Short mmCIF file of C-alpha atoms in Angstrom, two decimals:
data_model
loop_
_atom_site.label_atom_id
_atom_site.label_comp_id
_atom_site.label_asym_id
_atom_site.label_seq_id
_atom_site.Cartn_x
_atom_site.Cartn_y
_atom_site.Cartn_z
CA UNK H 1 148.99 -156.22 70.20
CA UNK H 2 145.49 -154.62 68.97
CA UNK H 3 144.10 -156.08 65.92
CA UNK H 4 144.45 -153.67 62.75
CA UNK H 5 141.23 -152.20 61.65
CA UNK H 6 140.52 -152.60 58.24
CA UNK H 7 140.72 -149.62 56.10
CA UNK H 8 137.54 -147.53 55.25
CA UNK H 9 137.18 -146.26 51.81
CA UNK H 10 134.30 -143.09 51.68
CA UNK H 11 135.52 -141.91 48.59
CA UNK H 12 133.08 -143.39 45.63
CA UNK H 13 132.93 -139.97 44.21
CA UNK H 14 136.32 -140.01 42.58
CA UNK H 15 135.98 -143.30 41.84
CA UNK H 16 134.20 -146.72 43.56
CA UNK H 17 135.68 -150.28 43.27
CA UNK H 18 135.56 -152.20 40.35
CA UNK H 19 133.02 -154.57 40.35
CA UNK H 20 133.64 -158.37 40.11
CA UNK H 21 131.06 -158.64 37.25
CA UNK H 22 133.45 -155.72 35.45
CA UNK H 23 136.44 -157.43 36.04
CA UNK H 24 135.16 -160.64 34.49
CA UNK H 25 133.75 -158.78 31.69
CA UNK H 26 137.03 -157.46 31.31
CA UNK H 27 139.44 -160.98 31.68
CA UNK H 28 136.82 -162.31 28.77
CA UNK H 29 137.12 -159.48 26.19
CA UNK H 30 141.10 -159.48 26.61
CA UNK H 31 140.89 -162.69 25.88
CA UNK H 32 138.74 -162.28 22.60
CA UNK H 33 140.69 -162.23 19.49
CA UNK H 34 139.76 -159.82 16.66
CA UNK H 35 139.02 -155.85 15.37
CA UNK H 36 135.48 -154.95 15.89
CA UNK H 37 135.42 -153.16 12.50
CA UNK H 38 137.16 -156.57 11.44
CA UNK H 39 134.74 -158.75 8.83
CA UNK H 40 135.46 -162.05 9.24
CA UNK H 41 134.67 -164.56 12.29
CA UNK H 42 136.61 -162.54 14.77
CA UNK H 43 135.76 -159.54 14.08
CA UNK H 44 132.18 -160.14 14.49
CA UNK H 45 132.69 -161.72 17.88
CA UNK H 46 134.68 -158.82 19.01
CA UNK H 47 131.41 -156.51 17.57
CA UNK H 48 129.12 -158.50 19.19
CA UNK H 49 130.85 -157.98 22.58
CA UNK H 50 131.13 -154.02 21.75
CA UNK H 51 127.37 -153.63 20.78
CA UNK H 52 125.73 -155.51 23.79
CA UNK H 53 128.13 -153.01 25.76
CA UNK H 54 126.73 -150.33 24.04
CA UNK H 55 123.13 -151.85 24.58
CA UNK H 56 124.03 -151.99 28.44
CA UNK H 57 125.05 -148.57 28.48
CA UNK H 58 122.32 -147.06 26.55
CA UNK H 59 119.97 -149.22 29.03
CA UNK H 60 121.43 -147.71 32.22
CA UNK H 61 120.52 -144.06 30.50
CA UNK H 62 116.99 -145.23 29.15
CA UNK H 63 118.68 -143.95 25.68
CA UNK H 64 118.55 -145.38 22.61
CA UNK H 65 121.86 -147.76 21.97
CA UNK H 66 122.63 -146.23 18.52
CA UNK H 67 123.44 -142.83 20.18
CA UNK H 68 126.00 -144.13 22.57
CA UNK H 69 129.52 -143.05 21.80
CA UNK H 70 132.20 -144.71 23.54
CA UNK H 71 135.34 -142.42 24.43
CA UNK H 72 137.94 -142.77 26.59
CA UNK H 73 136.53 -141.39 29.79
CA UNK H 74 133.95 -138.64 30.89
CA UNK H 75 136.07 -135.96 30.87
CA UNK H 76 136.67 -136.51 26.32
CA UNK H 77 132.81 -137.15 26.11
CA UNK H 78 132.15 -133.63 28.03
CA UNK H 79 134.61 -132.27 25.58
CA UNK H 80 132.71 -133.92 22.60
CA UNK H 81 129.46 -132.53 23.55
CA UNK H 82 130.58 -128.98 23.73
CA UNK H 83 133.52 -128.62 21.40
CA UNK H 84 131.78 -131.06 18.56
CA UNK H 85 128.39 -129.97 18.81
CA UNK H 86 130.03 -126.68 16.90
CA UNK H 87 127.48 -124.24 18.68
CA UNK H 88 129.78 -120.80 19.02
CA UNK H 89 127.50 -119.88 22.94
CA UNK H 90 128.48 -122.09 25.65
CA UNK H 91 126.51 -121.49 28.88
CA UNK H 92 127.44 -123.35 31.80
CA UNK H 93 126.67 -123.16 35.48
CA UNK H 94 129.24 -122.01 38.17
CA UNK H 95 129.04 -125.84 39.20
CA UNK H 96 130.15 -127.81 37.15
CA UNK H 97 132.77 -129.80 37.03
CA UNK H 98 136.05 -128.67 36.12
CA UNK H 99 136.05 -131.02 32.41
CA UNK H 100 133.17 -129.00 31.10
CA UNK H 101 134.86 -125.47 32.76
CA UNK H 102 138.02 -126.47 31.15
CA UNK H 103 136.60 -127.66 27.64
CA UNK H 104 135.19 -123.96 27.33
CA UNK H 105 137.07 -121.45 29.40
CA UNK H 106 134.92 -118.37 27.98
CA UNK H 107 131.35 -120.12 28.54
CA UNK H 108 128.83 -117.77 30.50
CA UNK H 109 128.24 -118.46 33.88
CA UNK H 110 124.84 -118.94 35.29
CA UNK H 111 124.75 -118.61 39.24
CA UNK H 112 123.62 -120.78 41.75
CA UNK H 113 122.15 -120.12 44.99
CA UNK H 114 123.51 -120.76 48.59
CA UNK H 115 122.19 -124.84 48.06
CA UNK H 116 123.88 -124.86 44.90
CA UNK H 117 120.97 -124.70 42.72
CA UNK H 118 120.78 -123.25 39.18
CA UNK H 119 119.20 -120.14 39.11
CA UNK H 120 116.40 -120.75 36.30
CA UNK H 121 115.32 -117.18 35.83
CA UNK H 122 119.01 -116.07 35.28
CA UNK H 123 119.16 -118.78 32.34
CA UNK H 124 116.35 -117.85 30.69
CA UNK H 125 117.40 -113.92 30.94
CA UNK H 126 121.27 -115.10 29.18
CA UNK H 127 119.50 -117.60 26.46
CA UNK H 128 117.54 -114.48 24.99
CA UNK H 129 118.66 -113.48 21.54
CA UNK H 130 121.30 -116.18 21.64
CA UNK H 131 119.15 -119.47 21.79
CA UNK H 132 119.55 -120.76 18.50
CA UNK H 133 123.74 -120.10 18.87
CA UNK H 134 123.66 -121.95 22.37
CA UNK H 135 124.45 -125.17 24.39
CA UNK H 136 123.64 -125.09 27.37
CA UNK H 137 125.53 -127.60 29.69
CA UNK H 138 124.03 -128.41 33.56
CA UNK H 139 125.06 -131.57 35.52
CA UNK H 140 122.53 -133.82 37.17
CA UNK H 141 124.32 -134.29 40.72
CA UNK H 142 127.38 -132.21 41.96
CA UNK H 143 130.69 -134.48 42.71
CA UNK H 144 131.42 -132.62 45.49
CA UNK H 145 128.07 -131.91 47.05
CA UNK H 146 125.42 -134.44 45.59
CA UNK H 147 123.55 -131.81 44.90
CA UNK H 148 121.14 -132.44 42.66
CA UNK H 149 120.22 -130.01 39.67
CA UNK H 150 116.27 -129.21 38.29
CA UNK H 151 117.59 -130.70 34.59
CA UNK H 152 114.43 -131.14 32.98
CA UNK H 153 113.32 -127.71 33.81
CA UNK H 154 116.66 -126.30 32.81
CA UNK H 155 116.39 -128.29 29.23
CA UNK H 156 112.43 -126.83 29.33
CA UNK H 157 114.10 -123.40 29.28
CA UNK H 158 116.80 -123.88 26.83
CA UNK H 159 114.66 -126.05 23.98
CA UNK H 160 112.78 -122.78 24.06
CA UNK H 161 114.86 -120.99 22.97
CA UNK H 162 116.25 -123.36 20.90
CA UNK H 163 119.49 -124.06 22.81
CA UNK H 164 121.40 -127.76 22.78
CA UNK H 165 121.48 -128.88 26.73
CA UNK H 166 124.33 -131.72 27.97
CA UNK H 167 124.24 -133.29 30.97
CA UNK H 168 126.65 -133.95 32.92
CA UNK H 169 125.32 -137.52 34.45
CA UNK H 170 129.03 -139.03 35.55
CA UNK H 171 128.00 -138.60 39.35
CA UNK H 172 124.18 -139.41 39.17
CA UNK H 173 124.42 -142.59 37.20
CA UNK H 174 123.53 -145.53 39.18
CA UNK H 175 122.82 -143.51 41.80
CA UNK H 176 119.55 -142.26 40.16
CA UNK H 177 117.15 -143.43 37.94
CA UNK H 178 118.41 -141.89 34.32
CA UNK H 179 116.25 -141.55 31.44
CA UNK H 180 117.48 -139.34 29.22
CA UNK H 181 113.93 -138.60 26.95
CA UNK H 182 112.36 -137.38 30.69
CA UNK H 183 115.04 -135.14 31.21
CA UNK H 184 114.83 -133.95 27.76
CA UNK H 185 118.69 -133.39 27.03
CA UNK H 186 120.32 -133.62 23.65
CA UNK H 187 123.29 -135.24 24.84
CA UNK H 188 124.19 -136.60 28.28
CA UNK H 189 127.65 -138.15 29.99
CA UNK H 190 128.29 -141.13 31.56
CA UNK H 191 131.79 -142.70 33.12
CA UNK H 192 132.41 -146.34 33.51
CA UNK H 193 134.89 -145.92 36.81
CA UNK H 194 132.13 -144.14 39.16
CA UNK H 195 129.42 -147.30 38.92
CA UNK H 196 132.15 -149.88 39.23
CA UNK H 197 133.58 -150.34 35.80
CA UNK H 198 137.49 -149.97 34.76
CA UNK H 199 138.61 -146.54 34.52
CA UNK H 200 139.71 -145.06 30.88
CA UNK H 201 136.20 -145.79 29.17
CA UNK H 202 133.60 -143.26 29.12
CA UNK H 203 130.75 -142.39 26.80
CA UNK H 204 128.66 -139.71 25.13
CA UNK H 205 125.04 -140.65 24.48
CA UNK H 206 123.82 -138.20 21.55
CA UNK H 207 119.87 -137.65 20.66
CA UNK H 208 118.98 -138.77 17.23
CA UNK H 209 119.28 -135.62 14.97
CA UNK H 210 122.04 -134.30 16.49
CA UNK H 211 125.10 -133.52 14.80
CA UNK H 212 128.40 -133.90 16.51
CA UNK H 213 131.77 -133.16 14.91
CA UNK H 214 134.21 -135.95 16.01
CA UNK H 215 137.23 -134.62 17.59
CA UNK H 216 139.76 -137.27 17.08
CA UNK H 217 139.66 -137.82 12.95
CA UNK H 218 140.74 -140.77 10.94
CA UNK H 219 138.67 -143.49 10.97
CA UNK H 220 134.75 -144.21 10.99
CA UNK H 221 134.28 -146.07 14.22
CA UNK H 222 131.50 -145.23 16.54
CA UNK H 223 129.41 -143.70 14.05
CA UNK H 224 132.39 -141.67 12.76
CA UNK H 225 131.93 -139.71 16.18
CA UNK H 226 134.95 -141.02 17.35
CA UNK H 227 137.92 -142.65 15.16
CA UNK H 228 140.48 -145.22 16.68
CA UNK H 229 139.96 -148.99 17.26
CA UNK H 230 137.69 -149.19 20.57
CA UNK H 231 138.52 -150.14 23.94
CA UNK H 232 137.16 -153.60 23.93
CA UNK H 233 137.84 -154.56 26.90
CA UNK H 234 136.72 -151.23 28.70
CA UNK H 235 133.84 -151.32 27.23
CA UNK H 236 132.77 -154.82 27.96
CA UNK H 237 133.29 -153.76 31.94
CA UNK H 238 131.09 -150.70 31.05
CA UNK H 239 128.38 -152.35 29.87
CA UNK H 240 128.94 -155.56 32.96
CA UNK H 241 129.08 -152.57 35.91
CA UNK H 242 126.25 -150.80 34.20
CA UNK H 243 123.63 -153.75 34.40
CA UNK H 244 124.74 -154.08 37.91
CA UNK H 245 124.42 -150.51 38.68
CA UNK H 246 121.02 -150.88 37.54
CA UNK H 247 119.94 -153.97 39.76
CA UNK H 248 121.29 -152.43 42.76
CA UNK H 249 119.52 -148.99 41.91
CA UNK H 250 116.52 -150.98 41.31
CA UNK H 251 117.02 -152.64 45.13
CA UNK H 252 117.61 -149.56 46.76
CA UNK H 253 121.01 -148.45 46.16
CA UNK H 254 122.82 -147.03 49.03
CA UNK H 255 120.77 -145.98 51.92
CA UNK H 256 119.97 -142.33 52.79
CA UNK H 257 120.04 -143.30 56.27
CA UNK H 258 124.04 -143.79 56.30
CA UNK H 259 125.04 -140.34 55.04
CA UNK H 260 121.91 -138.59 57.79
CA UNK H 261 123.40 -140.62 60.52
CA UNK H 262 126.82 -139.44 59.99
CA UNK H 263 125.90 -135.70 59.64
CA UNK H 264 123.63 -135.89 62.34
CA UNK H 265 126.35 -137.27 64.85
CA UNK H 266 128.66 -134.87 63.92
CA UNK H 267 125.99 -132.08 64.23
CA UNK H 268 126.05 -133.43 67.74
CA UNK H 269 129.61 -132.23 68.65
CA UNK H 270 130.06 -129.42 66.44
CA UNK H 271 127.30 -126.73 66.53
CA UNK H 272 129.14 -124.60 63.86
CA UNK H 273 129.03 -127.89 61.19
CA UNK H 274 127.78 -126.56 57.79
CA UNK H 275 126.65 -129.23 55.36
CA UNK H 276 127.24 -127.99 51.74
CA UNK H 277 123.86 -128.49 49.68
CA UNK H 278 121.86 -129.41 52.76
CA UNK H 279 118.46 -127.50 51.65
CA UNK H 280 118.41 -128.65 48.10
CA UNK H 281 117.61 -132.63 47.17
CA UNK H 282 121.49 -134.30 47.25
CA UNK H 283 122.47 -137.95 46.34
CA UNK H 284 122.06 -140.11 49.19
CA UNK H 285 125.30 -141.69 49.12
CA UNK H 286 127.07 -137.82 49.44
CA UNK H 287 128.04 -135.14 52.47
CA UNK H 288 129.88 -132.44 52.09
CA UNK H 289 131.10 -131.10 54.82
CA UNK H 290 133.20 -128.26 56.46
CA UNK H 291 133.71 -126.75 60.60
CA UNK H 292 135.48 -124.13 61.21
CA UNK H 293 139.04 -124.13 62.65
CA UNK H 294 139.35 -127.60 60.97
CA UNK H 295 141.27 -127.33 57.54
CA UNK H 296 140.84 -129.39 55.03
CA UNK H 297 144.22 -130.80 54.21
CA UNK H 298 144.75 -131.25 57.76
CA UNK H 299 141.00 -133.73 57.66
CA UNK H 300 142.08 -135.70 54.93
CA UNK H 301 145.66 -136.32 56.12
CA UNK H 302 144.87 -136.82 59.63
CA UNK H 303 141.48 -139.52 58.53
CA UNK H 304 144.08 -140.83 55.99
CA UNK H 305 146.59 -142.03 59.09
CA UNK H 306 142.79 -143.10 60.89
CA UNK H 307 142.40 -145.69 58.12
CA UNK H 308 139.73 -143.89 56.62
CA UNK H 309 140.18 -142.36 52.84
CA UNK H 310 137.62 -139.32 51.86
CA UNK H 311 138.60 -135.83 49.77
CA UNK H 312 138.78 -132.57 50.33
CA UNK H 313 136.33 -130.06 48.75
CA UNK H 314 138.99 -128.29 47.26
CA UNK H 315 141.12 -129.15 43.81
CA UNK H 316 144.85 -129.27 43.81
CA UNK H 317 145.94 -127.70 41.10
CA UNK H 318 150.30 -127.83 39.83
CA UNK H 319 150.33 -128.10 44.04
CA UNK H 320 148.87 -126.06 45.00
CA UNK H 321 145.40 -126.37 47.03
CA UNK H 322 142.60 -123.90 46.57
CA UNK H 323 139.49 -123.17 47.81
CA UNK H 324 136.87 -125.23 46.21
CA UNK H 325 135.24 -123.11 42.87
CA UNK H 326 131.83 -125.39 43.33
CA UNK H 327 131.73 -124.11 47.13
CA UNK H 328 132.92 -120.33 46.78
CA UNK H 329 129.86 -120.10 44.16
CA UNK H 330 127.59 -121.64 46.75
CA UNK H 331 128.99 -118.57 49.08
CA UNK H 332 131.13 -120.61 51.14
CA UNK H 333 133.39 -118.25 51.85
CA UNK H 334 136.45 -119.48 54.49
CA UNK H 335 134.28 -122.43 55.12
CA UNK H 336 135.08 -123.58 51.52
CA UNK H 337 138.77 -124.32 52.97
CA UNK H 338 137.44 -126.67 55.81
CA UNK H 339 135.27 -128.65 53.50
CA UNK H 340 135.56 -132.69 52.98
CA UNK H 341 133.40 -134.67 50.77
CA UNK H 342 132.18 -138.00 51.97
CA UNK H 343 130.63 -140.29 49.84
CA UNK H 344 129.78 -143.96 50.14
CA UNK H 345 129.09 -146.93 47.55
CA UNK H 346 128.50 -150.51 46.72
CA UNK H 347 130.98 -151.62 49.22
CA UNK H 348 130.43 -149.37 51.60
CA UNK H 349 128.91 -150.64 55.37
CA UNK H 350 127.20 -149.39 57.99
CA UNK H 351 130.01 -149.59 60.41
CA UNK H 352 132.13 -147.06 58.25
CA UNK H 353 129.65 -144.36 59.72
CA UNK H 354 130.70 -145.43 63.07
CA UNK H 355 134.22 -145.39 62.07
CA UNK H 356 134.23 -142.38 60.18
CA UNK H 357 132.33 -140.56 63.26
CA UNK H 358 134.64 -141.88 66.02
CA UNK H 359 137.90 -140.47 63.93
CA UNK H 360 136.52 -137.52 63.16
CA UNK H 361 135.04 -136.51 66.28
CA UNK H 362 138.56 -137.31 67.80
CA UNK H 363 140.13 -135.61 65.76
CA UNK H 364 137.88 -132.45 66.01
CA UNK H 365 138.95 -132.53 69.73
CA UNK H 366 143.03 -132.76 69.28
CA UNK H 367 142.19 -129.59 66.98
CA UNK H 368 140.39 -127.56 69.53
CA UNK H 369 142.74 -129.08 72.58
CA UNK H 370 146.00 -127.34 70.90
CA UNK H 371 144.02 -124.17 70.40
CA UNK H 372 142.94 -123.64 74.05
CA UNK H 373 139.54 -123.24 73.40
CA UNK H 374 136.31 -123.39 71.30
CA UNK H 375 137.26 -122.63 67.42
CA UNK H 376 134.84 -119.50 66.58
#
């Protein structure tokens, strides 16, 4: 009897393993007794834990700790920055991900081009006249395609016309070098689960001067940005996977050379291979891909029963599956319902390449075997 291969996990986008540092952090904090808006002995203890979270956090963003907001994951701090920054224009790009679409359903749309890039000129053209009523939310690196967006150029734009700009960092942190003064955002995202913290703990990190209307009300915690007693313990992992995040980052973080290796085998065996984002700069740890004839469903179920675990580049959404929104604005077209998104991470190897290779090139051959013939 074969040996079973262990399982291959290419899905850090959605979310990576938690970190052993994280999961310490974690055990300890549970473990601590006491409020952090307590007084006495305890209280203190617990505080102290919170803030050096906070410090850790602020750190991984090059941000100043006392604008750090912890909420309860990225998709409440997106929310946050556009609902309680109480500017009436939202402006958004086709992009982004479906927490900031969602927060404001009747933001303006600014187009991208075929590599999923921003279109600048377009931005500046919708911020005239409306500047001062604006914010103007673009994401660093797309989940789905890595891509990464010109933010310092778009904030450039928008401070000119005196616009509020949030970013969007959930997919670039510790993946990229943050520092949120060079980028010159008012308010930027972060989430603990995509660097190797525990999930349910995000955090807003808010410029200094910049006023932001808490949406959940009764209590004066973080700042009075955010009432309820914190997540301790979530936050303690935060801040544990963030200093991590930023020692790997700082060693090389995960090699370009993986996610070329793997698109340039499969380039080998299927002429037709589109790679989403391929002319613009993309995350190295990210490939988005899609051939045609291969359906996406039918990739992730069939790499799924391979051992291997990636996602599909489209949302499900009350069941049903849709072509991606991110890819049908990069003009995608039917392609957009072939698309998978691989992405490695901190405990990714180099032999998931070949494994992810070998299944999918077999698989790309039981495909075109029941057909008859070349897929066209």
């Amino acid at each position: 009897m074969k040996p079973m291969k262990p399982p291959v996990y290419l899905d850090h986008n959605a979310t990576t393993p938690v970190r052993p540092e994280a999961a310490e952090a974690v055990a300890a904090a549970l473990s601590t007794v006491g409020n952090p808006s307590s007084v006495h002995a305890f209280g203190r203890a617990a505080r102290r834990l919170l803030e050096e979270a906070r410090e850790a956090v602020a750190a991984l963003a090059g941000a100043p700790a006392a604008g750090v907001v912890f909420t309860g994951c990225g998709t409440e701090a997106n929310t946050l920055a556009l609902l309680g920054c109480s500017r009436p224009a939202v402006v958004v790009s086709a992009v982004e991900h479906d927490s900031v679409i969602g927060a404001a359903p009747s933001a303006a749309v600014v187009p991208v081009d075929v590599d999923g890039l921003v279109d600048l000129d377009h931005l500046a053209t919708m911020l005239v006249g409306i500047g001062e009523l604006a914010v103007v939310s673009v994401m660093l690196a797309n989940n789905e395609t890595g891509v990464i967006q010109p933010v310092a150029r778009v904030a450039e734009i928008a401070r000119r016309h005196g616009a509020l700009v949030h970013c969007d960092a959930v997919q670039a942190a510790g993946r990229l070098p943050l520092d949120m003064k060079s980028l010159g955002v008012h308010m930027m995202t972060l989430s603990a689960h995509k660097i190797g913290g525990p999930q349910g703990i995000g955090a807003l990190l808010v410029e200094e001067g910049v006023s932001i209307e808490p949406l959940l009300r009764g209590g004066g915690q973080e700042g009075r940005r955010r009432a309820g007693t914190q997540n301790l313990p979530g936050a303690a992992g935060f801040g544990a996977a963030a200093r991590v995040a930023m020692a790997q980052l700082a060693a090389g973080g995960v090699p370009a050379a993986w996610r070329d290796r793997l698109e340039a085998a499969l380039k080998g065996v299927e002429p037709d291979l589109r790679i989403f984002g391929e002319g613009a700069p993309r995350l190295a740890n990210t490939s988005c891909l899609a051939a045609p004839g291969m359906p996406s469903e039918t990739q992730v179920m069939a790499l799924d029963l391979a051992g291997i675990a990636v996602s599909a580049g489209a949302a499900c959404s009350s069941g049903k599956v849709g072509p991606s929104r991110v890819l049908t604005a990069m003009g995608g077209g039917e392609l957009a319902n072939a698309a998978i998104r691989v992405s490695f991470g901190w405990t990714s190897r180099d032999a998931d390449v070949d494994a992810f290779v070998a299944a999918w090139t077999a698989l790309r051959a039981r495909i075109r075997g029941r057909s008859g013939a070349a897929v066209s």
